[in-house]
CSV table of C-alpha atoms and ligand atoms in Angstrom, one decimal:
chain,number,residue,atom,x,y,z
H,1134,MET,CA,149.3,98.8,94.8
H,1135,GLN,CA,151.8,96.3,95.6
H,1136,THR,CA,151.2,94.6,99.1
H,1137,ASP,CA,153.1,92.4,101.4
H,1138,SER,CA,150.5,92.3,104.3
H,1139,SER,CA,150.0,88.7,104.7
H,1140,PHE,CA,146.5,87.8,105.8
H,1141,THR,CA,143.8,84.4,106.4
H,1142,PHE,CA,140.5,85.4,105.1
H,1143,VAL,CA,138.0,83.3,106.6
H,1144,LEU,CA,134.9,83.1,105.0
H,1145,PHE,CA,131.6,81.9,107.1
H,1146,GLY,CA,128.6,81.2,104.8
H,1147,GLY,CA,131.2,80.0,102.4
H,1148,THR,CA,128.4,78.4,99.7
H,1149,GLY,CA,126.1,81.3,100.5
H,1150,ASP,CA,124.4,83.2,97.5
H,1151,LEU,CA,127.0,86.3,98.6
H,1152,SER,CA,130.0,84.2,98.7
H,1153,MET,CA,129.4,82.9,95.4
H,1154,ARG,CA,128.0,86.1,93.7
H,1155,LYS,CA,130.3,88.6,95.0
H,1156,ILE,CA,132.8,88.0,97.7
H,1157,LEU,CA,134.7,84.7,95.7
H,1158,PRO,CA,134.8,86.8,92.6
H,1159,ALA,CA,136.1,89.9,94.1
H,1160,LEU,CA,139.1,88.0,95.8
H,1161,PHE,CA,139.7,86.5,92.6
H,1162,GLU,CA,139.9,89.8,90.7
H,1163,ALA,CA,142.3,91.1,93.1
H,1164,HIS,CA,144.4,88.1,92.9
H,1165,ARG,CA,144.3,88.0,89.4
H,1166,ALA,CA,145.1,91.7,89.1
H,1167,GLY,CA,148.7,90.9,90.7
H,1168,GLY,CA,150.3,92.3,93.4
H,1169,MET,CA,146.9,93.5,95.5
H,1170,LEU,CA,147.3,90.3,97.9
H,1171,ALA,CA,150.1,89.1,99.4
H,1172,ASP,CA,151.3,85.7,98.0
H,1173,SER,CA,151.0,84.1,101.2
H,1174,GLY,CA,147.7,85.2,101.8
H,1175,LYS,CA,144.9,82.4,102.6
H,1176,ILE,CA,141.6,82.2,102.2
H,1177,VAL,CA,139.6,79.6,104.5
H,1178,ALA,CA,136.0,79.0,103.6
H,1179,VAL,CA,133.7,77.9,106.3
H,1180,ALA,CA,130.7,75.8,105.6
H,1181,ARG,CA,128.5,72.8,106.1
H,1182,HIS,CA,127.5,72.1,103.0
H,1183,ALA,CA,130.8,70.4,101.9
H,1184,ALA,CA,132.4,67.4,103.2
H,1185,ASN,CA,136.0,68.5,102.4
H,1186,ARG,CA,138.2,70.6,100.5
H,1187,ASP,CA,138.0,68.9,97.3
H,1188,GLU,CA,134.1,68.7,97.4
H,1189,TYR,CA,134.4,72.7,98.1
H,1190,LEU,CA,136.6,73.5,95.3
H,1191,GLN,CA,134.4,71.7,93.1
H,1192,TRP,CA,131.2,74.0,94.3
H,1193,VAL,CA,133.5,76.8,93.5
H,1194,ASN,CA,134.3,75.6,90.1
H,1195,GLU,CA,130.6,74.9,89.3
H,1196,HIS,CA,129.2,78.2,91.3
H,1197,VAL,CA,131.6,81.0,91.4
H,1198,LYS,CA,133.4,80.6,88.1
H,1199,PRO,CA,130.4,81.7,86.3
H,1200,HIS,CA,130.3,84.7,88.1
H,1201,VAL,CA,133.7,86.1,87.6
H,1202,SER,CA,134.8,88.6,85.0
H,1203,LYS,CA,132.8,89.8,82.2
H,1204,LYS,CA,136.1,89.7,80.1
H,1205,GLY,CA,136.2,85.9,80.8
H,1206,VAL,CA,138.2,83.6,82.9
H,1207,ASP,CA,142.2,83.6,82.8
H,1208,GLU,CA,142.4,80.1,83.3
H,1209,ALA,CA,146.2,80.1,84.7
H,1210,ALA,CA,145.1,82.7,87.3
H,1211,TRP,CA,142.0,80.7,88.0
H,1212,ALA,CA,144.0,77.6,89.2
H,1213,SER,CA,146.3,79.8,91.1
H,1214,PHE,CA,143.6,81.2,92.7
H,1215,LEU,CA,142.6,77.8,93.8
H,1216,THR,CA,145.5,77.2,95.5
H,1217,ARG,CA,144.7,79.9,98.3
H,1218,ILE,CA,141.6,78.2,99.4
H,1219,GLU,CA,141.6,76.0,102.7
H,1220,PHE,CA,138.1,74.4,103.6
H,1221,VAL,CA,137.0,73.9,106.9
H,1222,LYS,CA,133.6,72.2,107.9
H,1223,ILE,CA,132.2,73.7,110.7
H,1224,ASP,CA,128.4,73.2,112.2
H,1225,LEU,CA,127.8,76.8,113.5
H,1226,GLY,CA,125.2,75.4,115.7
H,1227,ASN,CA,128.5,73.2,117.2
H,1228,PRO,CA,130.8,75.9,119.0
H,1229,GLU,CA,133.4,73.0,119.5
H,1230,ASP,CA,133.8,73.0,115.8
H,1231,PHE,CA,135.5,76.0,116.1
H,1232,THR,CA,138.6,74.4,117.5
H,1233,HIS,CA,139.0,72.8,114.2
H,1234,LEU,CA,139.3,76.3,112.6
H,1235,ARG,CA,141.7,77.2,115.2
H,1236,ASP,CA,144.1,74.2,114.6
H,1237,ALA,CA,143.6,75.3,110.8
H,1238,ILE,CA,144.6,78.9,111.1
H,1239,GLN,CA,146.5,79.4,114.0
H,1240,ASP,CA,150.0,79.2,112.5
H,1241,LEU,CA,149.1,81.1,109.4
H,1242,PRO,CA,150.8,84.4,109.4
H,1243,GLY,CA,149.4,88.0,109.2
H,1244,ILE,CA,146.4,89.8,110.2
H,1245,ARG,CA,143.0,87.4,110.7
H,1246,VAL,CA,140.0,88.8,108.8
H,1247,PHE,CA,136.5,87.1,109.6
H,1248,TYR,CA,133.7,87.7,107.0
H,1249,LEU,CA,130.5,86.8,108.2
H,1250,ALA,CA,128.4,86.3,105.0
H,1251,THR,CA,125.5,84.8,107.2
H,1252,GLY,CA,122.4,86.0,108.5
H,1253,PRO,CA,122.4,88.2,111.5
H,1254,SER,CA,121.3,86.0,113.7
H,1255,LEU,CA,124.7,84.1,113.6
H,1256,PHE,CA,126.7,87.3,114.0
H,1257,VAL,CA,126.8,86.8,118.0
H,1258,PRO,CA,127.3,83.3,118.3
H,1259,ILE,CA,130.0,83.0,115.9
H,1260,CYS,CA,131.8,85.9,117.7
H,1261,HIS,CA,131.6,84.1,121.1
H,1262,ALA,CA,132.6,80.9,119.5
H,1263,LEU,CA,135.5,82.7,117.8
H,1264,ALA,CA,136.7,84.1,121.2
H,1265,SER,CA,136.4,80.7,123.1
H,1266,VAL,CA,139.0,79.6,121.0
H,1267,GLY,CA,141.0,82.8,121.4
H,1268,LEU,CA,140.8,83.8,117.6
H,1269,ASN,CA,139.4,87.2,118.6
H,1270,GLU,CA,143.2,88.6,118.8
H,1271,ASN,CA,144.9,89.9,115.7
H,1272,ALA,CA,141.7,90.1,113.7
H,1273,ARG,CA,139.1,92.0,112.1
H,1274,ILE,CA,135.3,91.0,111.8
H,1275,VAL,CA,133.1,92.2,108.9
H,1276,LEU,CA,129.6,92.2,109.1
H,1277,GLU,CA,127.0,92.1,106.4
H,1278,LYS,CA,123.9,94.0,106.5
H,1279,PRO,CA,121.2,94.1,107.5
H,1280,LEU,CA,122.6,94.6,110.8
H,1281,GLY,CA,119.9,93.8,112.9
H,1282,TYR,CA,116.1,94.4,112.3
H,1283,ASP,CA,115.7,97.7,114.2
H,1284,LEU,CA,117.3,100.0,116.7
H,1285,LYS,CA,117.2,97.5,119.4
H,1286,SER,CA,118.3,94.6,118.0
H,1287,SER,CA,121.0,96.5,116.2
H,1288,ASN,CA,122.3,97.5,119.3
H,1289,ALA,CA,121.9,94.1,121.1
H,1290,ILE,CA,124.3,92.7,118.3
H,1291,ASN,CA,126.6,95.7,118.3
H,1292,ASP,CA,126.8,95.4,122.0
H,1293,ALA,CA,127.5,91.9,122.1
H,1294,VAL,CA,130.2,92.0,119.3
H,1295,GLY,CA,131.9,95.1,120.8
H,1296,LYS,CA,132.5,93.0,123.8
H,1297,ILE,CA,134.5,90.5,121.6
H,1298,PHE,CA,136.0,93.0,119.3
H,1299,ALA,CA,136.9,96.8,119.6
H,1300,GLU,CA,135.2,99.5,117.0
H,1301,GLU,CA,138.6,99.6,115.1
H,1302,GLN,CA,138.2,95.8,114.6
H,1303,ILE,CA,134.9,95.7,113.1
H,1304,TYR,CA,134.0,96.3,109.2
H,1305,ARG,CA,130.4,97.1,108.5
H,1306,ILE,CA,130.0,96.7,105.3
H,1307,ASP,CA,127.8,98.7,102.9
H,1308,HIS,CA,128.6,97.9,99.4
H,1309,TYR,CA,127.5,101.3,98.3
H,1310,LEU,CA,130.4,102.9,99.6
H,1311,GLY,CA,132.7,100.8,97.5
H,1312,LYS,CA,131.3,101.9,94.3
H,1313,GLU,CA,133.6,103.7,91.9
H,1314,PRO,CA,131.2,106.5,91.4
H,1315,VAL,CA,130.4,107.3,94.9
H,1316,GLN,CA,134.3,107.6,95.6
H,1317,ASN,CA,133.9,110.2,92.5
H,1318,LEU,CA,131.1,112.0,94.0
H,1319,LEU,CA,133.8,112.8,97.0
H,1320,ALA,CA,135.9,113.8,94.1
H,1321,LEU,CA,133.7,115.6,92.8
H,1322,ARG,CA,132.9,117.6,95.6
H,1323,PHE,CA,136.2,118.1,97.5
H,1324,GLY,CA,138.7,118.0,94.4
H,1325,ASN,CA,136.8,121.0,92.9
H,1326,ALA,CA,136.0,124.2,93.8
H,1327,LEU,CA,133.6,124.7,91.4
H,1328,PHE,CA,130.7,123.2,92.8
H,1329,GLU,CA,131.1,124.0,96.4
H,1330,PRO,CA,130.0,127.7,96.6
H,1331,LEU,CA,126.7,126.5,94.6
H,1332,TRP,CA,125.9,123.0,96.9
H,1333,ARG,CA,123.6,124.7,99.4
H,1334,ARG,CA,120.0,126.2,100.0
H,1335,GLU,CA,120.9,129.4,98.4
H,1336,TRP,CA,121.3,127.8,95.3
H,1337,VAL,CA,119.5,124.0,95.4
H,1338,GLU,CA,116.3,123.8,94.8
H,1339,SER,CA,115.8,120.1,95.7
H,1340,ILE,CA,117.9,116.7,95.4
H,1341,GLN,CA,116.6,113.1,94.3
H,1342,ILE,CA,118.5,109.9,94.9
H,1343,THR,CA,117.3,106.8,93.3
H,1344,ILE,CA,118.2,103.2,93.2
H,1345,ALA,CA,116.1,101.4,91.0
H,1346,GLU,CA,116.4,97.6,90.3
H,1347,GLU,CA,114.5,95.7,87.5
H,1348,LEU,CA,115.0,92.4,89.6
H,1349,GLY,CA,112.4,91.4,91.7
H,1350,VAL,CA,113.3,89.4,94.9
H,1351,GLU,CA,114.7,86.1,93.4
H,1352,ALA,CA,115.5,83.5,95.3
H,1353,ARG,CA,115.4,85.3,98.5
H,1354,GLY,CA,111.8,85.5,99.0
H,1355,ASP,CA,111.8,84.6,102.5
H,1356,PHE,CA,114.8,86.7,103.6
H,1357,TYR,CA,112.9,89.8,101.9
H,1358,ASP,CA,109.7,89.1,103.3
H,1359,ASN,CA,111.2,89.9,106.6
H,1360,THR,CA,112.9,92.7,105.6
H,1361,GLY,CA,111.4,94.9,103.2
H,1362,ALA,CA,112.7,98.1,101.1
H,1363,LEU,CA,112.9,100.4,103.9
H,1364,ARG,CA,115.4,98.0,106.1
H,1365,ASP,CA,116.9,96.4,103.3
H,1366,MET,CA,118.0,99.8,101.3
H,1367,VAL,CA,117.0,103.0,102.5
H,1368,GLN,CA,118.4,102.5,106.5
H,1369,ASN,CA,121.7,101.9,104.7
H,1370,HIS,CA,122.4,102.5,101.0
H,1371,LEU,CA,120.1,105.2,100.7
H,1372,LEU,CA,120.9,106.9,104.0
H,1373,GLN,CA,124.5,106.7,103.3
H,1374,LEU,CA,124.6,108.1,99.7
H,1375,LEU,CA,122.2,111.0,101.3
H,1376,SER,CA,125.0,111.6,103.9
H,1377,ILE,CA,128.1,111.8,101.2
H,1378,VAL,CA,125.8,114.2,99.3
H,1379,ALA,CA,125.1,116.5,102.2
H,1380,MET,CA,128.2,116.2,104.3
H,1381,GLU,CA,130.6,119.2,105.1
H,1382,PRO,CA,133.8,119.2,103.6
H,1383,PRO,CA,136.1,116.8,105.9
H,1384,HIS,CA,139.4,117.7,107.3
H,1385,SER,CA,141.1,114.7,105.5
H,1386,MET,CA,140.1,111.5,103.9
H,1387,ASP,CA,140.9,109.4,107.4
H,1388,SER,CA,138.4,107.1,108.3
H,1389,ASP,CA,137.3,109.1,111.3
H,1390,SER,CA,137.1,112.6,109.7
H,1391,VAL,CA,134.9,111.1,106.7
H,1392,ARG,CA,132.9,109.4,109.3
H,1393,ASP,CA,132.3,112.4,111.6
H,1394,GLU,CA,131.0,114.3,108.8
H,1395,LYS,CA,128.3,111.8,107.7
H,1396,LEU,CA,127.3,111.1,111.2
H,1397,ARG,CA,126.7,114.9,111.5
H,1398,VAL,CA,124.4,114.7,108.6
H,1399,LEU,CA,122.5,111.6,110.0
H,1400,ARG,CA,121.8,113.3,113.2
H,1401,ALA,CA,120.5,116.6,111.5
H,1402,LEU,CA,118.2,114.6,109.3
H,1403,LYS,CA,114.7,116.1,110.5
H,1404,PRO,CA,112.9,113.7,112.9
H,1405,ILE,CA,109.9,112.2,111.2
H,1406,ASP,CA,106.6,113.3,112.9
H,1407,PRO,CA,104.6,110.2,113.6
H,1408,ASN,CA,101.2,112.2,112.4
H,1409,GLU,CA,102.8,113.4,108.9
H,1410,ILE,CA,104.3,109.8,107.7
H,1411,GLY,CA,101.7,109.7,105.1
H,1412,LYS,CA,102.8,112.9,103.6
H,1413,VAL,CA,106.3,112.1,103.6
H,1414,ALA,CA,106.6,108.6,102.8
H,1415,VAL,CA,105.2,106.1,100.3
H,1416,ARG,CA,105.3,102.4,100.1
H,1417,GLY,CA,104.3,100.1,97.5
H,1418,GLN,CA,104.3,96.6,96.6
H,1419,TYR,CA,104.7,95.2,92.9
H,1420,HIS,CA,102.1,93.0,90.9
H,1421,ALA,CA,102.6,91.0,88.0
H,1422,GLY,CA,103.8,93.3,85.3
H,1423,GLY,CA,106.5,92.9,82.3
H,1424,ILE,CA,110.0,93.8,82.6
H,1425,ARG,CA,111.2,94.8,78.8
H,1426,GLY,CA,108.2,92.6,77.7
H,1427,THR,CA,108.8,89.7,79.7
H,1428,PRO,CA,106.0,88.7,82.3
H,1429,VAL,CA,106.8,88.5,85.7
H,1430,PRO,CA,104.8,87.6,88.8
H,1431,ALA,CA,103.3,89.4,91.5
H,1432,TYR,CA,105.6,89.7,94.8
H,1433,ALA,CA,103.1,88.1,96.9
H,1434,THR,CA,103.6,84.8,94.6
H,1435,GLU,CA,107.2,84.8,94.8
H,1436,PRO,CA,108.8,81.6,96.6
H,1437,GLY,CA,109.2,82.4,100.3
H,1438,VAL,CA,106.6,85.3,100.2
H,1439,LYS,CA,103.5,85.2,102.2
H,1440,PRO,CA,100.5,85.2,100.1
H,1441,ASP,CA,99.0,88.3,102.1
H,1442,SER,CA,102.4,89.8,102.5
H,1443,THR,CA,102.4,93.7,103.2
H,1444,THR,CA,106.1,93.9,103.1
H,1445,GLU,CA,107.2,97.2,100.7
H,1446,THR,CA,109.0,96.1,97.7
H,1447,PHE,CA,109.1,100.1,96.9
H,1448,VAL,CA,110.0,103.0,99.1
H,1449,ALA,CA,109.9,107.1,98.3
H,1450,LEU,CA,110.4,109.4,101.0
H,1451,LYS,CA,111.1,113.1,101.4
H,1452,VAL,CA,113.8,113.9,103.9
H,1453,GLU,CA,115.0,117.4,105.2
H,1454,ILE,CA,118.3,118.4,106.6
H,1455,GLU,CA,118.3,120.8,109.9
H,1456,ASN,CA,121.5,122.4,109.4
H,1457,TRP,CA,122.3,126.0,107.8
H,1458,ARG,CA,123.5,124.5,104.5
H,1459,TRP,CA,120.5,122.6,103.7
H,1460,ALA,CA,117.4,123.8,106.0
H,1461,GLY,CA,114.5,123.8,103.8
H,1462,VAL,CA,115.8,121.7,100.7
H,1463,PRO,CA,114.0,118.6,100.1
H,1464,PHE,CA,115.7,115.6,99.3
H,1465,PHE,CA,113.6,112.7,97.8
H,1466,LEU,CA,114.9,109.2,98.1
H,1467,ARG,CA,113.3,106.1,96.1
H,1468,THR,CA,114.0,102.8,96.0
H,1469,GLY,CA,111.8,99.8,94.6
H,1470,LYS,CA,112.5,96.4,92.7
H,1471,ARG,CA,110.6,95.6,89.5
H,1472,LEU,CA,110.8,98.9,88.3
H,1473,ALA,CA,110.8,100.0,84.9
H,1474,ASP,CA,115.0,100.3,84.5
H,1475,ARG,CA,117.7,99.5,86.6
H,1476,VAL,CA,119.6,103.1,87.5
H,1477,ALA,CA,120.9,104.4,90.5
H,1478,GLU,CA,121.5,108.3,90.3
H,1479,ILE,CA,121.7,111.4,92.2
H,1480,VAL,CA,120.3,114.7,90.4
H,1481,VAL,CA,120.8,117.9,92.3
H,1482,ASN,CA,118.4,120.2,91.1
H,1483,PHE,CA,119.6,123.9,91.3
H,1484,ARG,CA,117.4,127.0,91.1
H,1485,ALA,CA,116.5,128.6,88.1
H,1486,VAL,CA,117.7,132.2,87.2
H,1487,PRO,CA,116.2,135.0,89.3
H,1488,HIS,CA,115.2,137.1,86.7
H,1489,SER,CA,115.5,136.4,83.2
H,1490,ALA,CA,116.5,139.1,80.3
H,1491,LEU,CA,116.4,136.1,77.9
H,1492,GLY,CA,112.8,135.3,77.9
H,1493,ALA,CA,110.5,132.7,79.9
H,1494,SER,CA,112.5,129.8,78.3
H,1495,ALA,CA,115.2,130.7,81.0
H,1496,LEU,CA,113.3,130.2,83.8
H,1497,ARG,CA,112.8,126.7,83.1
H,1498,ALA,CA,113.1,124.4,85.9
H,1499,GLY,CA,115.6,121.4,85.5
H,1500,ALA,CA,117.8,123.3,83.0
H,1501,ASN,CA,120.5,123.9,85.8
H,1502,ARG,CA,120.8,120.7,86.9
H,1503,LEU,CA,123.4,117.9,87.7
H,1504,VAL,CA,123.2,114.1,87.4
H,1505,ILE,CA,125.5,111.8,88.8
H,1506,ARG,CA,124.4,108.4,87.5
H,1507,LEU,CA,126.2,105.7,89.6
H,1508,GLN,CA,125.1,102.7,87.3
H,1509,PRO,CA,124.5,101.6,84.8
H,1510,ASN,CA,127.0,103.9,82.9
H,1511,GLU,CA,128.7,106.0,85.4
H,1512,THR,CA,128.6,109.4,84.0
H,1513,ILE,CA,128.3,112.8,85.4
H,1514,ARG,CA,126.0,115.2,83.2
H,1515,LEU,CA,125.5,119.0,83.7
H,1516,TYR,CA,122.6,120.2,82.3
H,1517,CYS,CA,122.4,123.8,81.3
H,1518,LEU,CA,120.5,126.0,78.7
H,1519,ALA,CA,122.1,127.1,75.6
H,1520,LYS,CA,120.9,129.2,72.6
H,1521,GLN,CA,119.1,127.4,69.9
H,1522,PRO,CA,120.8,127.9,66.6
H,1523,GLY,CA,118.9,130.4,64.3
H,1524,GLU,CA,116.9,133.2,64.6
H,1525,GLY,CA,116.0,134.7,68.0
H,1526,MET,CA,116.8,134.0,71.5
H,1527,ASN,CA,115.2,130.6,72.4
H,1528,LEU,CA,116.9,128.5,74.8
H,1529,ALA,CA,117.0,124.9,75.0
H,1530,SER,CA,118.4,122.6,77.7
H,1531,VAL,CA,122.1,120.7,76.7
H,1532,HIS,CA,124.7,118.7,78.7
H,1533,LEU,CA,128.1,118.5,79.2
H,1534,ASP,CA,129.0,114.6,80.0
H,1535,LEU,CA,131.8,113.1,82.1
H,1536,ALA,CA,131.7,109.0,81.2
H,1537,PHE,CA,134.2,107.6,83.2
H,1538,ASP,CA,134.6,104.2,81.0
H,1539,GLN,CA,135.2,106.2,77.9
H,1540,PHE,CA,137.8,108.6,80.0
H,1541,PHE,CA,139.5,106.1,82.0
H,1542,ARG,CA,139.2,102.9,79.8
H,1543,GLU,CA,140.7,100.5,82.7
H,1544,GLY,CA,141.0,100.1,86.2
H,1545,GLN,CA,137.6,100.3,87.3
H,1546,MET,CA,137.0,98.3,90.6
H,1547,GLU,CA,134.0,96.7,91.8
H,1548,ALA,CA,132.4,97.4,95.3
H,1549,TYR,CA,133.6,94.5,96.8
H,1550,GLN,CA,137.1,94.3,95.5
H,1551,ARG,CA,137.6,97.7,96.9
H,1552,LEU,CA,136.0,97.2,100.3
H,1553,LEU,CA,137.6,93.4,100.8
H,1554,LEU,CA,140.9,95.3,100.1
H,1555,ASP,CA,140.2,98.0,102.8
H,1556,VAL,CA,139.8,95.0,105.2
H,1557,ILE,CA,142.8,93.2,104.5
H,1558,ASN,CA,145.0,96.4,104.7
H,1559,GLY,CA,143.2,97.8,107.6
H,1560,ARG,CA,141.2,101.1,106.0
H,1561,LEU,CA,137.9,101.7,107.7
H,1562,ALA,CA,136.7,105.0,106.0
H,1563,LEU,CA,134.7,103.0,103.7
H,1564,PHE,CA,133.0,101.1,106.4
H,1565,VAL,CA,130.0,102.1,109.0
H,1566,ARG,CA,131.0,103.2,112.1
H,1567,ARG,CA,128.5,101.9,115.0
H,1568,ASP,CA,127.2,105.6,115.6
H,1569,GLU,CA,126.3,106.2,112.1
H,1570,GLN,CA,124.5,103.0,111.7
H,1571,GLU,CA,122.5,103.7,115.2
H,1572,ALA,CA,121.5,107.3,113.9
H,1573,ALA,CA,120.2,105.6,110.7
H,1574,TRP,CA,117.9,103.4,112.8
H,1575,ARG,CA,116.8,105.9,114.9
H,1576,TRP,CA,115.6,108.0,112.0
H,1577,VAL,CA,113.8,105.3,110.1
H,1578,GLU,CA,112.5,104.0,113.2
H,1579,PRO,CA,109.2,105.8,113.3
H,1580,ILE,CA,108.2,104.8,109.6
H,1581,LEU,CA,108.9,101.3,110.7
H,1582,ASN,CA,106.5,101.7,113.5
H,1583,ASP,CA,103.7,103.0,111.5
H,1584,TRP,CA,104.0,100.5,108.9
H,1585,LYS,CA,103.8,97.7,111.3
H,1586,ALA,CA,101.0,99.4,113.4
H,1587,SER,CA,99.0,100.1,110.3
H,1588,ASN,CA,96.6,97.6,108.7
H,1589,LYS,CA,96.8,99.8,105.4
H,1590,PRO,CA,98.4,97.5,102.9
H,1591,PRO,CA,101.2,99.2,100.7
H,1592,LYS,CA,100.1,100.6,97.4
H,1593,PRO,CA,100.4,98.1,94.5
H,1594,TYR,CA,102.3,98.9,91.6
H,1595,ALA,CA,102.5,97.0,88.2
H,1596,SER,CA,105.8,95.3,87.3
H,1597,GLY,CA,107.9,97.3,84.9
H,1598,THR,CA,106.5,100.9,86.0
H,1599,TRP,CA,108.1,103.7,88.0
H,1600,GLY,CA,106.2,102.8,91.3
H,1601,PRO,CA,102.5,103.7,92.7
H,1602,ALA,CA,101.8,107.1,91.6
H,1603,ALA,CA,101.7,108.4,95.1
H,1604,ALA,CA,105.6,109.1,94.8
H,1605,SER,CA,104.9,111.4,92.0
H,1606,ALA,CA,102.1,113.2,93.9
H,1607,MET,CA,104.7,113.8,96.8
H,1608,LEU,CA,106.9,115.7,94.4
H,1609,ALA,CA,104.0,117.2,92.4
H,1610,GLN,CA,103.1,119.0,96.1
H,1611,HIS,CA,106.4,120.6,95.9
H,1612,GLY,CA,106.4,121.8,92.5
H,1613,THR,CA,108.6,119.0,90.8
H,1614,CYS,CA,108.9,115.3,89.6
H,1615,TRP,CA,111.4,112.5,89.3
H,1616,LEU,CA,113.8,113.0,86.4
H,1617,GLU,CA,112.3,110.3,84.0
H,1618,GLU,CA,108.7,112.1,84.3
H,1619,GLU,CA,110.2,115.1,82.5
H,1620,ASN,CA,111.3,113.1,79.4
T,1879,BG6,C1,121.6,94.5,98.2
T,1879,BG6,C2,120.2,94.9,98.8
T,1879,BG6,O1,122.2,95.4,99.4
T,1879,BG6,O2,121.7,95.6,97.3
T,1879,BG6,C3,119.4,93.9,97.5
T,1879,BG6,O3,120.2,93.5,99.8
T,1879,BG6,C4,119.8,94.6,96.1
T,1879,BG6,O4,118.2,93.6,97.7
T,1879,BG6,C5,121.2,95.0,95.9
T,1879,BG6,O5,119.4,94.0,94.9
T,1879,BG6,C6,121.6,95.9,95.2
T,1879,BG6,O6,122.7,96.4,94.6
T,1879,BG6,P1,123.4,96.8,93.3
T,1879,BG6,O7,124.8,97.1,93.5
T,1879,BG6,O8,122.7,95.5,92.6
T,1879,BG6,O9,122.6,98.0,93.1
């Protein structure tokens, strides 16, 4: 895709973890691919921990380069990428410093993108400071998650930012929406007539959505201990995936058609009854254990975590959607750190045949199943029953596979690369609108409140397992189990 839309990409938190691991590597990939970024486009890093441009570039060489491209660094592309980078030293606590930023960028051509890769407490002060030097015109602002801590604090941020930037200028990022397989889910659902008639309560028994990680909290103990898995993963990534799985076909792929449909799903989520939380929500915290044979410490002993912390590192939920398409179909959501495997997948369990002329084996649950694996190894796998070779009519589960990396050998794009290009080119469809975000916070709030008020600690689970047994028990009550428990 050739572009000539010039831009100035201002990166707040320029020496932070996210800039190092995701944002600068993604901009480099877009630069290296050629034609995706206008030649005149500039990246202006804002930070306090470097004295000047040379020192910043040294940091980029040392810290960002190791995170770019699995295929190795193309040195010529890397050198030309560095020429795009400028640096402005700003102490965010000192709004006067923003005049330096204005002086540095006011004559640069094209749209201005302000990416706030900082803690949410800085969002509002940065927006005010930008407005005070007139930089909120001809601009887009990107807000990283988590946006707020609950509905009230998220509304406070949105209200304050909304006074400075119009909603069409605000890009609330949820990087799961930029993942190639999530895009593919839209293609699968709305590009093929095959699944649509089956994609409803009459044919679907249950749906599972799992985002499991092997990693622990790494160096983010302090942040994570004040956040927990419900805010870090469920309120955003999991509910966004759920809304894409369950939404009605949009009228078009324009930003508001897609977001309107997702919003309808979020608003149709059955409200959580505060008296029933124990039945529909499981929270856990990892204890010491082993990941693939390597011992790992308990969450409570991780740096930055309070030793008596009751923060959850695992959540499993049963969710229902109150509309004609999905009434009565349980959606089981699950996420956790230090689990047995790193996997993100959506499992659609179709109902068994109503009557089997082929014997009991045709009534087996789980044979009619679609598994959409988002990571690793992006695949879509359709399980069905087939006759086993030989005498008699014995059925066995077989699968049809679509492995994307084998089919499309190249051209895969990392989520951040796609999303950053979308911001620069003004495409909002893959960003979360304020009303979606509010609906998601509103829905999780009773659980947040209950867990805050309750003095029951989260259920322990050993690192390297699939979480507390209560998560399995919750599915067992519905006559089903998590996918890995079947094997
Ligand atoms: C982030 C969370 O949004 O997503 C992290 O803050 C989590 O805690 C990460 O590790 C997972 O993303 P991915 O793309 O690695 O699955």
